[in-house]
Amino acid sequence: MYGKLMTLQDSIVKQYFELCTDIPLQEVSQLEKTLSARDFKARLAREITALYYGEKKARAAEEEFVRVFQKKEMPRTLPNRVVSKISQPILDLLVRAKLAPSKSEARRLVEQGAVAIDGEVVKEWQMSVAPVSGMVLKVGKRRFAKLKVQ
């Protein structure tokens, strides 16, 4: 929820404050004047997330957002994908891990240098990979999968 709120257009953040929070309008106007657009939006995201999930989870969501999107670190929790332990082409692995919709898209991603295995950029789309449990695939800046071998 926090991340979705951070994608709001700056022009509608004040309206969301007015409609979705209990913060008095004078305080909202003061916040808008004193905070940067990003900080104003972050305050909104924290307030709304806290309404639904509590202050503790809202703070945790904010910290995770900062870690992943500003510091560009890996998320603490990654989606697990079960794959076969046999060696397989990287293109097949990306499709099976649900990081690419097709082999042709997977190939394009590899050719653009957008694919990494455990932090190492994949340079050859023809390569084969022998998956191991705990291996982390990354596509682009924000899509990850942790492999679990069967």
Backbone as CSV, one residue per row, in Angstrom:
resi,resn,N_x,N_y,N_z,CA_x,CA_y,CA_z,C_x,C_y,C_z
1,MET,0.821,-1.181,0.000,0.000,0.000,0.000,0.875,1.259,0.000
2,TYR,1.908,1.246,0.835,2.797,2.405,0.918,3.382,2.728,-0.461
3,GLY,3.888,1.705,-1.138,4.495,1.906,-2.451,3.511,2.435,-3.476
4,LYS,2.292,1.928,-3.452,1.261,2.407,-4.388,0.971,3.883,-4.153
5,LEU,0.886,4.280,-2.892,0.622,5.682,-2.587,1.776,6.584,-3.023
6,MET,2.986,6.069,-2.994,4.137,6.867,-3.426,4.150,7.098,-4.935
7,THR,3.308,6.384,-5.672,3.248,6.587,-7.123,2.197,7.622,-7.524
8,LEU,1.494,8.189,-6.552,0.495,9.212,-6.866,1.157,10.426,-7.513
9,GLN,0.403,11.088,-8.369,0.895,12.336,-8.954,0.941,13.395,-7.854
10,ASP,1.953,14.232,-7.895,2.115,15.270,-6.878,0.887,16.177,-6.783
11,SER,0.226,16.403,-7.906,-0.900,17.337,-7.942,-2.121,16.862,-7.153
12,ILE,-2.222,15.575,-6.834,-3.406,15.083,-6.118,-3.120,14.658,-4.680
13,VAL,-1.899,14.821,-4.230,-1.539,14.393,-2.877,-2.338,15.162,-1.823
14,LYS,-2.493,16.459,-1.993,-3.238,17.258,-1.009,-4.689,16.788,-0.918
15,GLN,-5.290,16.466,-2.048,-6.673,15.970,-2.044,-6.767,14.658,-1.266
16,TYR,-5.798,13.796,-1.425,-5.786,12.532,-0.688,-5.669,12.786,0.813
17,PHE,-4.846,13.758,1.191,-4.744,14.115,2.604,-6.114,14.526,3.137
18,GLU,-6.799,15.380,2.376,-8.094,15.901,2.811,-9.158,14.811,2.889
19,LEU,-9.163,13.902,1.923,-10.212,12.891,1.842,-9.931,11.621,2.639
20,CYS,-8.673,11.300,2.840,-8.325,9.983,3.398,-7.653,10.007,4.762
21,THR,-7.412,11.176,5.319,-6.773,11.234,6.638,-7.578,12.125,7.578
22,ASP,-7.236,12.068,8.847,-7.894,12.896,9.865,-7.086,14.149,10.187
23,ILE,-6.055,14.416,9.435,-5.198,15.575,9.696,-5.969,16.846,9.325
24,PRO,-6.009,17.833,10.226,-6.722,19.084,9.935,-6.167,19.775,8.682
25,LEU,-7.049,20.449,7.962,-6.664,21.096,6.703,-5.556,22.124,6.885
26,GLN,-5.572,22.842,7.993,-4.511,23.826,8.243,-3.155,23.138,8.351
27,GLU,-3.133,22.012,9.035,-1.878,21.272,9.176,-1.415,20.721,7.830
28,VAL,-2.361,20.260,7.016,-2.028,19.757,5.679,-1.413,20.873,4.850
29,SER,-2.013,22.059,4.896,-1.473,23.205,4.146,-0.077,23.566,4.624
30,GLN,0.126,23.515,5.937,1.445,23.812,6.498,2.470,22.770,6.050
31,LEU,2.079,21.487,6.076,2.978,20.423,5.625,3.349,20.614,4.157
32,GLU,2.362,20.977,3.354,2.602,21.170,1.922,3.623,22.283,1.680
33,LYS,3.563,23.322,2.494,4.490,24.448,2.341,5.898,24.112,2.822
34,THR,5.993,23.339,3.896,7.301,23.118,4.517,8.040,21.880,4.006
35,LEU,7.304,20.887,3.534,7.952,19.649,3.084,8.175,19.653,1.576
36,SER,9.183,18.919,1.145,9.377,18.719,-0.296,8.232,17.854,-0.808
37,ALA,8.038,17.818,-2.110,6.957,17.025,-2.703,7.097,15.549,-2.326
38,ARG,8.324,15.034,-2.335,8.543,13.632,-1.989,8.216,13.368,-0.522
39,ASP,8.647,14.255,0.359,8.386,14.076,1.786,6.902,14.241,2.122
40,PHE,6.232,15.140,1.418,4.791,15.346,1.590,4.043,14.069,1.205
41,LYS,4.450,13.487,0.098,3.830,12.244,-0.365,4.156,11.089,0.587
42,ALA,5.379,11.050,1.087,5.775,9.996,2.028,4.958,10.095,3.313
43,ARG,4.693,11.297,3.759,3.865,11.487,4.967,2.453,10.964,4.717
44,LEU,1.905,11.258,3.537,0.579,10.751,3.182,0.575,9.225,3.180
45,ALA,1.565,8.643,2.533,1.644,7.184,2.442,1.735,6.562,3.835
46,ARG,2.520,7.159,4.703,2.661,6.641,6.069,1.346,6.776,6.840
47,GLU,0.671,7.918,6.702,-0.596,8.144,7.414,-1.667,7.146,6.982
48,ILE,-1.835,6.972,5.687,-2.881,6.066,5.193,-2.535,4.616,5.515
49,THR,-1.288,4.239,5.337,-0.880,2.869,5.659,-1.103,2.590,7.145
50,ALA,-0.819,3.568,7.998,-1.024,3.405,9.442,-2.503,3.238,9.778
51,LEU,-3.381,3.911,9.048,-4.821,3.759,9.292,-5.271,2.315,9.096
52,TYR,-4.713,1.660,8.100,-5.136,0.303,7.767,-4.333,-0.784,8.479
53,TYR,-3.052,-0.540,8.705,-2.173,-1.595,9.222,-1.504,-1.275,10.551
54,GLY,-1.645,-0.065,11.039,-0.998,0.322,12.284,0.313,1.057,12.032
55,GLU,0.709,1.836,13.031,1.901,2.682,12.909,3.174,1.868,12.700
56,LYS,3.297,0.755,13.406,4.512,-0.063,13.313,4.713,-0.598,11.892
57,LYS,3.653,-1.129,11.300,3.766,-1.666,9.940,3.954,-0.549,8.916
58,ALA,3.378,0.613,9.184,3.559,1.750,8.279,5.022,2.188,8.261
59,ARG,5.639,2.252,9.430,7.064,2.621,9.510,7.930,1.571,8.816
60,ALA,7.592,0.298,9.013,8.351,-0.782,8.364,8.220,-0.691,6.846
61,ALA,7.023,-0.383,6.362,6.806,-0.246,4.918,7.609,0.929,4.368
62,GLU,7.658,2.019,5.126,8.431,3.184,4.701,9.923,2.849,4.640
63,GLU,10.424,2.154,5.652,11.838,1.770,5.667,12.175,0.851,4.500
64,GLU,11.292,-0.096,4.218,11.516,-1.017,3.099,11.493,-0.257,1.771
65,PHE,10.572,0.683,1.633,10.488,1.490,0.417,11.786,2.270,0.203
66,VAL,12.270,2.906,1.242,13.514,3.683,1.150,14.679,2.766,0.788
67,ARG,14.737,1.603,1.434,15.823,0.648,1.172,15.828,0.183,-0.280
68,VAL,14.668,-0.162,-0.800,14.593,-0.747,-2.140,14.637,0.309,-3.238
69,PHE,13.887,1.397,-3.082,13.748,2.346,-4.180,14.717,3.519,-4.131
70,GLN,15.181,3.891,-2.967,16.136,4.990,-2.900,17.570,4.486,-2.786
71,LYS,17.775,3.495,-1.939,19.121,2.954,-1.763,19.426,1.835,-2.747
72,LYS,18.397,1.397,-3.484,18.522,0.370,-4.526,19.072,-0.952,-3.991
73,GLU,18.658,-1.300,-2.783,19.044,-2.572,-2.190,17.989,-3.626,-2.508
74,MET,18.326,-4.877,-2.246,17.401,-5.970,-2.505,16.309,-5.989,-1.420
75,PRO,15.062,-6.288,-1.812,14.002,-6.389,-0.804,14.314,-7.479,0.217
76,ARG,13.767,-7.326,1.419,13.988,-8.332,2.468,13.274,-9.634,2.150
77,THR,12.102,-9.529,1.558,11.361,-10.737,1.188,11.261,-10.805,-0.327
78,LEU,11.565,-11.965,-0.855,11.530,-12.176,-2.297,10.529,-13.278,-2.611
79,PRO,9.863,-13.178,-3.768,8.979,-14.280,-4.146,9.807,-15.527,-4.441
80,ASN,9.365,-16.655,-3.919,10.044,-17.929,-4.165,9.464,-18.575,-5.409
81,ARG,10.330,-19.128,-6.242,9.903,-19.829,-7.452,10.528,-21.216,-7.442
82,VAL,9.695,-22.226,-7.596,10.165,-23.610,-7.625,10.545,-23.960,-9.055
83,VAL,11.779,-24.456,-9.231,12.270,-24.845,-10.557,12.963,-26.199,-10.461
84,SER,13.159,-26.808,-11.605,13.856,-28.091,-11.685,15.346,-27.875,-11.446
85,LYS,16.006,-28.869,-10.850,17.433,-28.722,-10.554,18.324,-28.988,-11.756
86,ILE,17.757,-29.497,-12.853,18.585,-29.788,-14.028,19.002,-28.494,-14.715
87,SER,20.149,-28.541,-15.343,20.658,-27.385,-16.067,19.685,-27.023,-17.184
88,GLN,19.437,-25.731,-17.338,18.476,-25.282,-18.343,18.898,-23.930,-18.905
89,PRO,18.445,-23.627,-20.118,18.781,-22.332,-20.709,18.255,-21.184,-19.840
90,ILE,19.004,-20.113,-19.777,18.612,-18.955,-18.973,17.253,-18.425,-19.405
91,LEU,16.951,-18.491,-20.701,15.665,-17.992,-21.182,14.516,-18.795,-20.586
92,ASP,14.663,-20.125,-20.551,13.633,-20.977,-19.947,13.495,-20.687,-18.452
93,LEU,14.618,-20.503,-17.799,14.609,-20.244,-16.363,13.870,-18.940,-16.044
94,LEU,14.094,-17.911,-16.837,13.412,-16.633,-16.618,11.903,-16.769,-16.789
95,VAL,11.485,-17.546,-17.781,10.054,-17.763,-18.002,9.469,-18.587,-16.854
96,ARG,10.150,-19.652,-16.452,9.662,-20.503,-15.352,9.611,-19.749,-14.021
97,ALA,10.517,-18.816,-13.845,10.536,-18.016,-12.615,9.552,-16.845,-12.683
98,LYS,8.823,-16.755,-13.782,7.811,-15.708,-13.995,8.407,-14.300,-14.002
99,LEU,9.634,-14.203,-14.499,10.282,-12.901,-14.626,10.240,-12.392,-16.059
100,ALA,9.793,-13.242,-16.975,9.613,-12.859,-18.376,8.412,-13.636,-18.908
101,PRO,7.579,-12.985,-19.718,6.387,-13.665,-20.231,6.678,-14.663,-21.349
102,SER,7.820,-14.495,-22.013,8.160,-15.380,-23.130,9.672,-15.463,-23.276
103,LYS,10.118,-16.445,-24.059,11.560,-16.581,-24.303,12.092,-15.394,-25.098
104,SER,11.292,-14.892,-26.025,11.776,-13.757,-26.823,11.951,-12.515,-25.948
105,GLU,11.037,-12.310,-25.009,11.180,-11.189,-24.078,12.375,-11.423,-23.155
106,ALA,12.561,-12.666,-22.710,13.714,-13.002,-21.864,15.016,-12.723,-22.611
107,ARG,15.056,-13.082,-23.875,16.261,-12.842,-24.683,16.541,-11.344,-24.796
108,ARG,15.499,-10.567,-25.041,15.661,-9.117,-25.142,16.212,-8.557,-23.823
109,LEU,15.696,-9.026,-22.706,16.165,-8.555,-21.400,17.636,-8.895,-21.172
110,VAL,18.033,-10.114,-21.546,19.438,-10.517,-21.399,20.320,-9.654,-22.293
111,GLU,19.902,-9.456,-23.543,20.700,-8.651,-24.482,20.861,-7.213,-24.000
112,GLN,19.894,-6.707,-23.259,19.970,-5.339,-22.740,20.760,-5.251,-21.428
113,GLY,21.193,-6.398,-20.923,21.950,-6.399,-19.672,21.080,-6.218,-18.442
114,ALA,19.804,-6.550,-18.557,18.861,-6.342,-17.458,18.712,-7.552,-16.543
115,VAL,19.435,-8.633,-16.820,19.287,-9.870,-16.043,20.563,-10.142,-15.251
116,ALA,20.376,-10.504,-13.982,21.520,-10.858,-13.134,21.173,-12.100,-12.315
117,ILE,22.193,-12.914,-12.087,22.065,-14.087,-11.222,23.011,-13.881,-10.055
118,ASP,22.453,-13.816,-8.864,23.243,-13.566,-7.651,24.180,-12.370,-7.817
119,GLY,23.676,-11.317,-8.440,24.438,-10.086,-8.600,25.338,-10.019,-9.817
120,GLU,25.514,-11.124,-10.534,26.354,-11.159,-11.734,25.480,-10.981,-12.975
121,VAL,25.786,-9.984,-13.780,25.004,-9.721,-14.991,25.195,-10.853,-15.988
122,VAL,24.085,-11.311,-16.548,24.110,-12.359,-17.572,24.364,-11.674,-18.908
123,LYS,25.403,-12.130,-19.620,25.782,-11.477,-20.875,25.410,-12.279,-22.109
124,GLU,25.211,-13.562,-21.956,24.925,-14.439,-23.097,23.555,-15.074,-22.950
125,TRP,22.689,-14.863,-23.902,21.353,-15.444,-23.817,21.358,-16.947,-24.095
126,GLN,22.457,-17.463,-24.669,22.544,-18.896,-24.961,23.004,-19.718,-23.758
127,MET,23.424,-19.076,-22.684,23.998,-19.811,-21.559,22.963,-20.696,-20.859
128,SER,23.467,-21.756,-20.253,22.632,-22.632,-19.440,22.977,-22.412,-17.978
129,VAL,21.997,-22.635,-17.135,22.165,-22.411,-15.703,21.724,-23.664,-14.958
130,ALA,22.532,-24.081,-13.997,22.156,-25.179,-13.104,21.655,-24.537,-11.815
131,PRO,20.342,-24.407,-11.659,19.798,-23.703,-10.494,20.136,-24.389,-9.172
132,VAL,20.339,-23.585,-8.153,20.520,-24.087,-6.793,19.556,-23.318,-5.886
133,SER,19.114,-23.976,-4.835,18.200,-23.307,-3.905,18.864,-22.071,-3.315
134,GLY,18.108,-20.989,-3.261,18.630,-19.737,-2.729,19.197,-18.805,-3.783
135,MET,19.355,-19.288,-5.009,19.846,-18.450,-6.099,18.832,-17.319,-6.333
136,VAL,19.342,-16.105,-6.537,18.469,-14.955,-6.751,18.602,-14.466,-8.185
137,LEU,17.463,-14.404,-8.868,17.403,-13.836,-10.215,16.865,-12.420,-10.102
138,LYS,17.457,-11.518,-10.866,16.999,-10.132,-10.878,16.792,-9.713,-12.323
139,VAL,15.663,-9.092,-12.583,15.374,-8.563,-13.911,15.036,-7.090,-13.743
140,GLY,15.788,-6.249,-14.424,15.577,-4.816,-14.278,16.011,-4.353,-12.902
141,LYS,15.416,-3.260,-12.460,15.809,-2.696,-11.173,15.042,-3.282,-9.998
142,ARG,13.828,-3.788,-10.254,12.964,-4.091,-9.119,12.282,-5.443,-9.134
143,ARG,12.589,-6.296,-10.084,11.924,-7.604,-10.118,12.915,-8.687,-9.717
144,PHE,12.548,-9.427,-8.696,13.417,-10.455,-8.137,12.660,-11.762,-7.988
145,ALA,13.409,-12.846,-7.952,12.854,-14.155,-7.604,13.954,-14.965,-6.934
146,LYS,13.583,-15.644,-5.874,14.504,-16.538,-5.176,14.117,-17.955,-5.575
147,LEU,15.095,-18.708,-6.071,14.804,-20.042,-6.585,14.822,-21.092,-5.485
148,LYS,13.902,-22.014,-5.625,13.860,-23.195,-4.765,13.882,-24.388,-5.706
149,VAL,14.890,-25.229,-5.552,15.087,-26.353,-6.473,14.329,-27.575,-5.977
150,GLN,13.687,-28.256,-6.932,12.968,-29.498,-6.629,13.740,-30.684,-7.098
